[in-house]
Structures are given as C-alpha cells and as structure tokens.
C-alpha cells in the first residue's frame, strides 16, 4: 500500500484537482442535470454520484479534455441511465395504453384529418414582448412534465443534447420507426397542451 | 384515391413529415407530398409554424439555463467536498 501511494498520488500526478471540484463545477453540473430532469433531489444526487465516480476513475483521465468536459460526460451518462430506467418502467405500465388512445383523438382514424376539436389555432404570441414569451416558456415546461417518461426522454435527448437518432434508439431501446412516431406524438401533444393552457 | 391525392387530405401524415423534416432529411417523394399538402391545408401550416416555434423555445430554454445557473446550497456543497476529501485521504 505504501509503495502504491508513492507511485500514484491523485492530487499531484494528474491534471485534476478534486479539492476544487465542488467550488468550481457543482453549480454547473447541478444546472446541467436539473435542466434535463426537472427534479431537484435527483439532480443533486447525480452531482454527488458524478464526483464520486470521477474519483474512482481518476486514473483514466487523460487530460485530452478539460476536467469540466470530463465530469460533464460522466454526468451525462448517468442522466441517460435515469432516462433508460424511467422509460423501461413506462413500457410496462398502463400509461402507454392511455397515451396511445389520447393520440388517436387528434386525427380521424380513417382519413387522417384533424378532428375538429383538435385543430391547431394561432397562439398569437409571435409578436409579443419578452415577458409574454417567458410566460409561454413556463407553460411549455409544465406541458413537458406531463409527457410520458419515454417521450420526454426521447424529446430531451434529441432537442437539448442533439444526440444522434441511432444513439437515442440504442440507449432507450426503441426502434428507429418508433422513434419517429414518438417524436411526432410528442409534438402533437405538446402543441395541444400549449394551446389549451395559453389563453 | 391516388397516393398524392391521399396525402393531400392526410394531416396525420403531413404533421409527421413536418416533424421529420426538422430533425432529418426527407426523401424527394416525402418533400413533394408535404409541399402538396401544405399548399392546400392552412391548419397544418399553422401546425408547422408552431412546431418550429416550440423547437426554438426548447433550445432557448436550454441555452438560457446555461447562462442562468441554479445553485446548490452551501451546506450541501460542504458535505459534498467533505465526502470527496475523505475519499482522497483513503488513498
């Protein structure tokens, strides 16, 4: 053990400085997690897990990326893991059935026409001031929270992280054709939720 | 009904293509189908406008959250750094 200590000193031999991690990166990582998970407690836990996992893998840090990028990559992996778990719960729940039903209401099952009650109408915010826009964003966030877990995971990974479609399909175990169906349904639902709550 | 006639009246398919178009590329055939549909359907034109707006807002939301940081409370941070330091001292 003594010899190992001598050969490998985490704080001096590596281009990382864990003593500064919390003050330098904790808020950044917390914000990163919170904006993707909208769950404060979970976001906090993931920040801690990220630091501890990083310590364990400190010898793998090559210095080819910055400390911050490296920590973010570890966090990102953990977030995708959360998506994966939440989504697989969803697959076995009855929610999926009602979500399917909900979708069917939007269009006529025979000719694919918009059903009258669900026809998009103008929001009327295009030329509004920034305050109205931020109110609108708030409603958008609430609408996103109502989405089934799998849909939200797919939507967030695609739009916030701009992940490759293949990578999302692999991570969340959905087929490419299902991916597009989810993207479509998510938007139809989000749009309807916005219209309903914006008045 | 011929296939082009069909898409002309199919809003479900058209909105699907509107979503796909924003994230990937459409085939020539799909492009044509969508153009024909949108030319005759003002409801789907509204949908398209709003869909693009929503995507932009989601992106903005995310960029803003990069500027406007959330913060962890100091007690939690102290605990966190203590845990890290403990872990370091084990080595």
Coordinates of N, CA and C in Angstrom, one line a residue, chain A residues 5 10-11 18-23 26-28 30-31 34-36 44-45 47-48 51-52 55 107-109 111-114 119-123 125 133 136-137 140-141 144 155 158-160 162 180-181 183-184 187-188 190-191 194, chain B residues 6 8-17 19-24 41 43-44 46-47 49-59 61-62 65-66 68-73 76-81 83-85 87-91:
Chain A
X5 N 1.0 4.3 -2.8 CA 0.8 5.7 -2.5 C 1.9 6.6 -3.1
X10 N -3.0 11.0 -6.4 CA -4.1 11.5 -7.2 C -4.1 13.0 -7.4
X11 N -3.6 13.7 -6.4 CA -3.7 15.2 -6.5 C -2.5 15.8 -7.2
X18 N -9.4 17.6 -7.4 CA -10.7 17.3 -6.8 C -11.0 18.2 -5.6
X19 N -10.0 18.8 -5.0 CA -10.2 19.7 -3.9 C -11.0 20.9 -4.3
X20 N -10.9 21.2 -5.6 CA -11.6 22.4 -6.1 C -12.9 22.0 -6.8
X21 N -13.2 20.8 -7.0 CA -14.3 20.4 -7.8 C -15.7 21.0 -7.4
X22 N -16.0 20.9 -6.1 CA -17.3 21.4 -5.7 C -17.4 22.9 -6.0
X23 N -16.4 23.7 -5.6 CA -16.5 25.1 -5.8 C -16.5 25.5 -7.3
X26 N -19.8 22.3 -9.1 CA -21.0 21.7 -8.6 C -22.2 22.5 -9.1
X27 N -22.2 23.8 -9.1 CA -23.4 24.5 -9.6 C -23.6 24.3 -11.1
X28 N -22.5 24.2 -11.9 CA -22.7 24.0 -13.3 C -23.3 22.6 -13.6
X30 N -25.0 20.8 -11.5 CA -26.4 20.8 -11.0 C -27.4 21.4 -12.0
X31 N -27.0 22.5 -12.5 CA -27.8 23.2 -13.5 C -28.0 22.3 -14.8
X34 N -30.4 19.5 -13.7 CA -31.7 20.0 -13.4 C -32.5 20.4 -14.6
X35 N -31.8 21.0 -15.6 CA -32.5 21.4 -16.8 C -32.9 20.2 -17.6
X36 N -32.4 19.0 -17.4 CA -32.7 17.8 -18.1 C -33.7 16.9 -17.4
X44 N -29.4 16.7 -7.6 CA -28.4 16.8 -6.5 C -27.6 15.5 -6.3
X45 N -28.4 14.4 -6.2 CA -27.8 13.1 -6.1 C -26.8 12.8 -7.2
X47 N -25.1 14.8 -9.1 CA -23.9 15.6 -9.0 C -22.9 14.9 -8.0
X48 N -23.5 14.4 -6.9 CA -22.6 13.7 -5.9 C -22.1 12.4 -6.6
X51 N -19.2 13.1 -9.0 CA -17.9 13.4 -8.4 C -17.2 12.1 -7.8
X52 N -18.1 11.3 -7.2 CA -17.5 10.0 -6.6 C -17.1 9.0 -7.7
X55 N -13.8 10.2 -9.1 CA -12.6 9.9 -8.2 C -12.2 8.5 -8.5
X107 N -56.5 12.9 -34.7 CA -56.8 12.7 -36.1 C -57.9 11.7 -36.3
X108 N -58.6 11.8 -37.4 CA -59.6 10.9 -37.8 C -58.9 9.5 -38.2
X109 N -59.3 8.4 -37.5 CA -58.6 7.2 -37.8 C -58.7 6.7 -39.3
X111 N -59.3 8.9 -42.4 CA -58.7 9.7 -43.4 C -57.5 10.5 -42.9
X112 N -57.2 10.5 -41.6 CA -56.1 11.2 -41.0 C -56.3 12.7 -40.9
X113 N -57.5 13.1 -41.1 CA -57.9 14.6 -41.0 C -57.8 15.0 -39.5
X114 N -57.5 16.3 -39.2 CA -57.6 16.8 -37.9 C -59.1 16.7 -37.4
X119 N -58.0 20.9 -33.9 CA -57.4 21.7 -35.0 C -56.5 22.8 -34.4
X120 N -55.2 22.9 -34.8 CA -54.4 24.0 -34.3 C -55.0 25.3 -34.6
X121 N -54.9 26.2 -33.6 CA -55.2 27.6 -33.9 C -54.0 28.5 -33.5
X122 N -54.0 29.7 -34.1 CA -52.8 30.5 -33.8 C -52.7 30.8 -32.3
X123 N -51.4 30.8 -31.8 CA -51.2 31.2 -30.4 C -51.3 32.7 -30.2
X125 N -48.7 34.7 -30.2 CA -47.6 35.3 -29.4 C -46.4 35.7 -30.2
X133 N -43.3 36.0 -23.7 CA -42.5 34.8 -24.2 C -42.1 34.0 -23.0
X136 N -44.9 32.0 -21.6 CA -45.1 30.9 -22.5 C -44.2 29.8 -22.3
X137 N -42.9 30.1 -22.1 CA -41.9 29.1 -21.8 C -42.2 28.3 -20.6
X140 N -44.8 25.9 -21.4 CA -44.1 24.8 -22.1 C -43.5 23.8 -21.2
X141 N -42.8 24.3 -20.2 CA -42.1 23.4 -19.2 C -43.2 22.5 -18.5
X144 N -44.3 19.9 -20.8 CA -43.3 18.8 -21.0 C -43.3 17.8 -19.8
X155 N -37.5 13.2 -26.5 CA -37.6 14.6 -26.9 C -36.4 15.4 -26.3
X158 N -33.0 14.5 -28.0 CA -32.9 15.0 -29.3 C -32.8 16.5 -29.4
X159 N -33.6 17.2 -28.6 CA -33.6 18.7 -28.7 C -32.6 19.4 -27.9
X160 N -32.4 18.9 -26.7 CA -31.4 19.6 -25.8 C -30.0 19.2 -26.1
X162 N -29.1 17.2 -28.7 CA -28.8 17.0 -30.1 C -28.1 15.7 -30.3
X180 N -39.5 7.9 -34.6 CA -40.2 9.0 -35.3 C -41.7 9.1 -34.9
X181 N -42.3 8.0 -34.6 CA -43.7 8.0 -34.1 C -43.7 8.8 -32.7
X183 N -41.5 11.1 -31.7 CA -41.2 12.5 -31.9 C -42.5 13.2 -32.4
X184 N -43.2 12.6 -33.3 CA -44.4 13.1 -33.8 C -45.5 13.3 -32.8
X187 N -44.8 16.1 -30.2 CA -45.1 17.4 -30.6 C -46.5 17.7 -30.7
X188 N -47.3 16.8 -31.2 CA -48.8 17.0 -31.4 C -49.4 17.2 -30.0
X190 N -47.7 18.2 -27.2 CA -47.1 19.5 -26.6 C -47.9 20.7 -27.1
X191 N -48.0 20.7 -28.4 CA -48.7 21.8 -29.1 C -50.1 22.0 -28.6
X194 N -50.1 23.4 -25.1 CA -49.8 24.8 -25.1 C -51.1 25.6 -25.4
Chain B
X6 N -54.2 11.2 -51.7 CA -54.3 10.7 -50.3 C -53.6 11.7 -49.3
X8 N -52.8 14.6 -49.8 CA -53.4 15.9 -49.8 C -54.4 16.1 -48.7
X9 N -55.0 15.0 -48.3 CA -56.0 15.1 -47.2 C -55.6 14.5 -45.9
X10 N -54.3 14.0 -45.8 CA -54.0 13.3 -44.6 C -53.1 14.2 -43.7
X11 N -53.7 14.8 -42.7 CA -53.0 15.7 -41.8 C -52.1 14.9 -40.8
X12 N -52.5 13.7 -40.5 CA -51.6 12.9 -39.6 C -50.3 12.7 -40.3
X13 N -50.3 12.3 -41.5 CA -49.1 12.1 -42.3 C -48.3 13.4 -42.5
X14 N -49.0 14.4 -42.8 CA -48.3 15.7 -43.0 C -47.6 16.2 -41.8
X15 N -48.3 16.1 -40.6 CA -47.6 16.6 -39.4 C -46.4 15.7 -39.0
X16 N -46.5 14.4 -39.4 CA -45.4 13.5 -39.2 C -44.2 14.0 -40.0
X17 N -44.5 14.3 -41.2 CA -43.4 14.8 -42.1 C -42.8 16.1 -41.7
X19 N -42.5 17.1 -38.6 CA -41.5 16.8 -37.5 C -40.2 16.2 -38.0
X20 N -40.4 15.2 -39.0 CA -39.2 14.5 -39.5 C -38.3 15.5 -40.2
X21 N -38.9 16.4 -40.9 CA -38.2 17.4 -41.7 C -37.2 18.3 -40.9
X22 N -37.7 18.6 -39.6 CA -36.9 19.4 -38.8 C -35.7 18.7 -38.1
X23 N -35.7 17.4 -38.2 CA -34.6 16.7 -37.5 C -33.8 15.8 -38.4
X24 N -34.3 15.5 -39.6 CA -33.6 14.7 -40.5 C -34.0 15.1 -41.9
X41 N -53.6 23.1 -47.1 CA -54.1 22.9 -45.7 C -53.6 24.0 -44.8
X43 N -54.5 24.6 -41.8 CA -54.4 24.1 -40.4 C -53.0 23.5 -40.2
X44 N -52.5 22.7 -41.1 CA -51.2 22.2 -41.0 C -50.1 23.2 -41.2
X46 N -50.4 26.2 -39.9 CA -50.3 26.7 -38.6 C -49.5 25.8 -37.7
X47 N -49.8 24.5 -37.8 CA -49.1 23.5 -37.0 C -47.6 23.6 -37.2
X49 N -45.8 26.2 -38.3 CA -45.3 27.4 -37.7 C -45.1 27.2 -36.2
X50 N -46.1 26.6 -35.5 CA -46.0 26.4 -34.1 C -45.0 25.4 -33.7
X51 N -44.9 24.3 -34.5 CA -43.9 23.3 -34.2 C -42.5 23.9 -34.3
X52 N -42.2 24.7 -35.3 CA -40.9 25.3 -35.4 C -40.6 26.3 -34.2
X53 N -41.7 27.0 -33.8 CA -41.6 27.9 -32.6 C -41.3 27.1 -31.3
X54 N -41.9 26.0 -31.2 CA -41.7 25.2 -30.0 C -40.3 24.7 -29.9
X55 N -39.8 24.2 -31.0 CA -38.4 23.7 -31.1 C -37.4 24.8 -30.7
X56 N -37.7 26.0 -31.3 CA -36.8 27.1 -31.0 C -36.9 27.5 -29.5
X57 N -38.1 27.4 -28.9 CA -38.2 27.8 -27.5 C -37.5 26.8 -26.6
X58 N -37.6 25.5 -27.0 CA -36.9 24.5 -26.2 C -35.4 24.7 -26.2
X59 N -34.9 25.1 -27.3 CA -33.5 25.3 -27.5 C -33.1 26.6 -26.6
X61 N -34.6 27.7 -24.1 CA -34.8 27.4 -22.7 C -33.5 26.8 -22.1
X62 N -33.0 25.9 -23.0 CA -31.8 25.2 -22.6 C -30.6 26.2 -22.6
X65 N -30.7 28.3 -19.6 CA -30.4 27.7 -18.3 C -28.9 27.5 -18.2
X66 N -28.2 27.6 -19.3 CA -26.7 27.6 -19.3 C -26.2 28.9 -18.7
X68 N -28.1 31.2 -16.9 CA -28.7 31.4 -15.6 C -28.6 30.2 -14.8
X69 N -27.6 30.2 -13.9 CA -27.3 29.0 -13.1 C -28.2 28.8 -11.9
X70 N -28.5 27.5 -11.7 CA -29.1 27.1 -10.4 C -28.0 26.9 -9.5
X71 N -28.2 27.1 -8.2 CA -27.1 26.8 -7.3 C -27.6 25.8 -6.2
X72 N -26.6 25.0 -5.8 CA -26.8 24.1 -4.7 C -26.5 24.9 -3.4
X73 N -27.2 24.5 -2.3 CA -27.0 25.3 -1.1 C -25.6 25.0 -0.5
X76 N -24.9 21.7 1.5 CA -24.8 20.5 0.7 C -23.4 20.5 0.0
X77 N -23.0 21.7 -0.4 CA -21.7 21.7 -1.1 C -20.6 21.3 -0.1
X78 N -20.7 21.8 1.1 CA -19.7 21.5 2.1 C -19.6 20.0 2.4
X79 N -20.8 19.4 2.5 CA -20.9 17.9 2.7 C -20.2 17.2 1.5
X80 N -20.5 17.7 0.4 CA -20.0 17.1 -0.9 C -18.5 17.1 -0.9
X81 N -17.9 18.3 -0.6 CA -16.5 18.4 -0.7 C -15.9 17.6 0.4
X83 N -17.0 14.7 1.5 CA -17.0 13.4 1.0 C -15.9 13.1 0.1
X84 N -15.7 14.1 -0.8 CA -14.6 13.9 -1.8 C -13.2 13.9 -1.1
X85 N -13.0 14.8 -0.1 CA -11.8 14.8 0.6 C -11.5 13.5 1.4
X87 N -12.6 10.6 0.6 CA -12.3 9.6 -0.4 C -10.8 9.8 -0.9
X88 N -10.4 11.0 -1.0 CA -9.0 11.3 -1.4 C -8.0 10.8 -0.3
X89 N -8.4 11.0 1.0 CA -7.5 10.6 2.1 C -7.3 9.1 2.2
X90 N -8.3 8.4 1.7 CA -8.2 6.9 1.8 C -7.1 6.4 0.9
X91 N -6.7 7.1 -0.1 CA -5.7 6.7 -1.0 C -4.3 6.9 -0.4

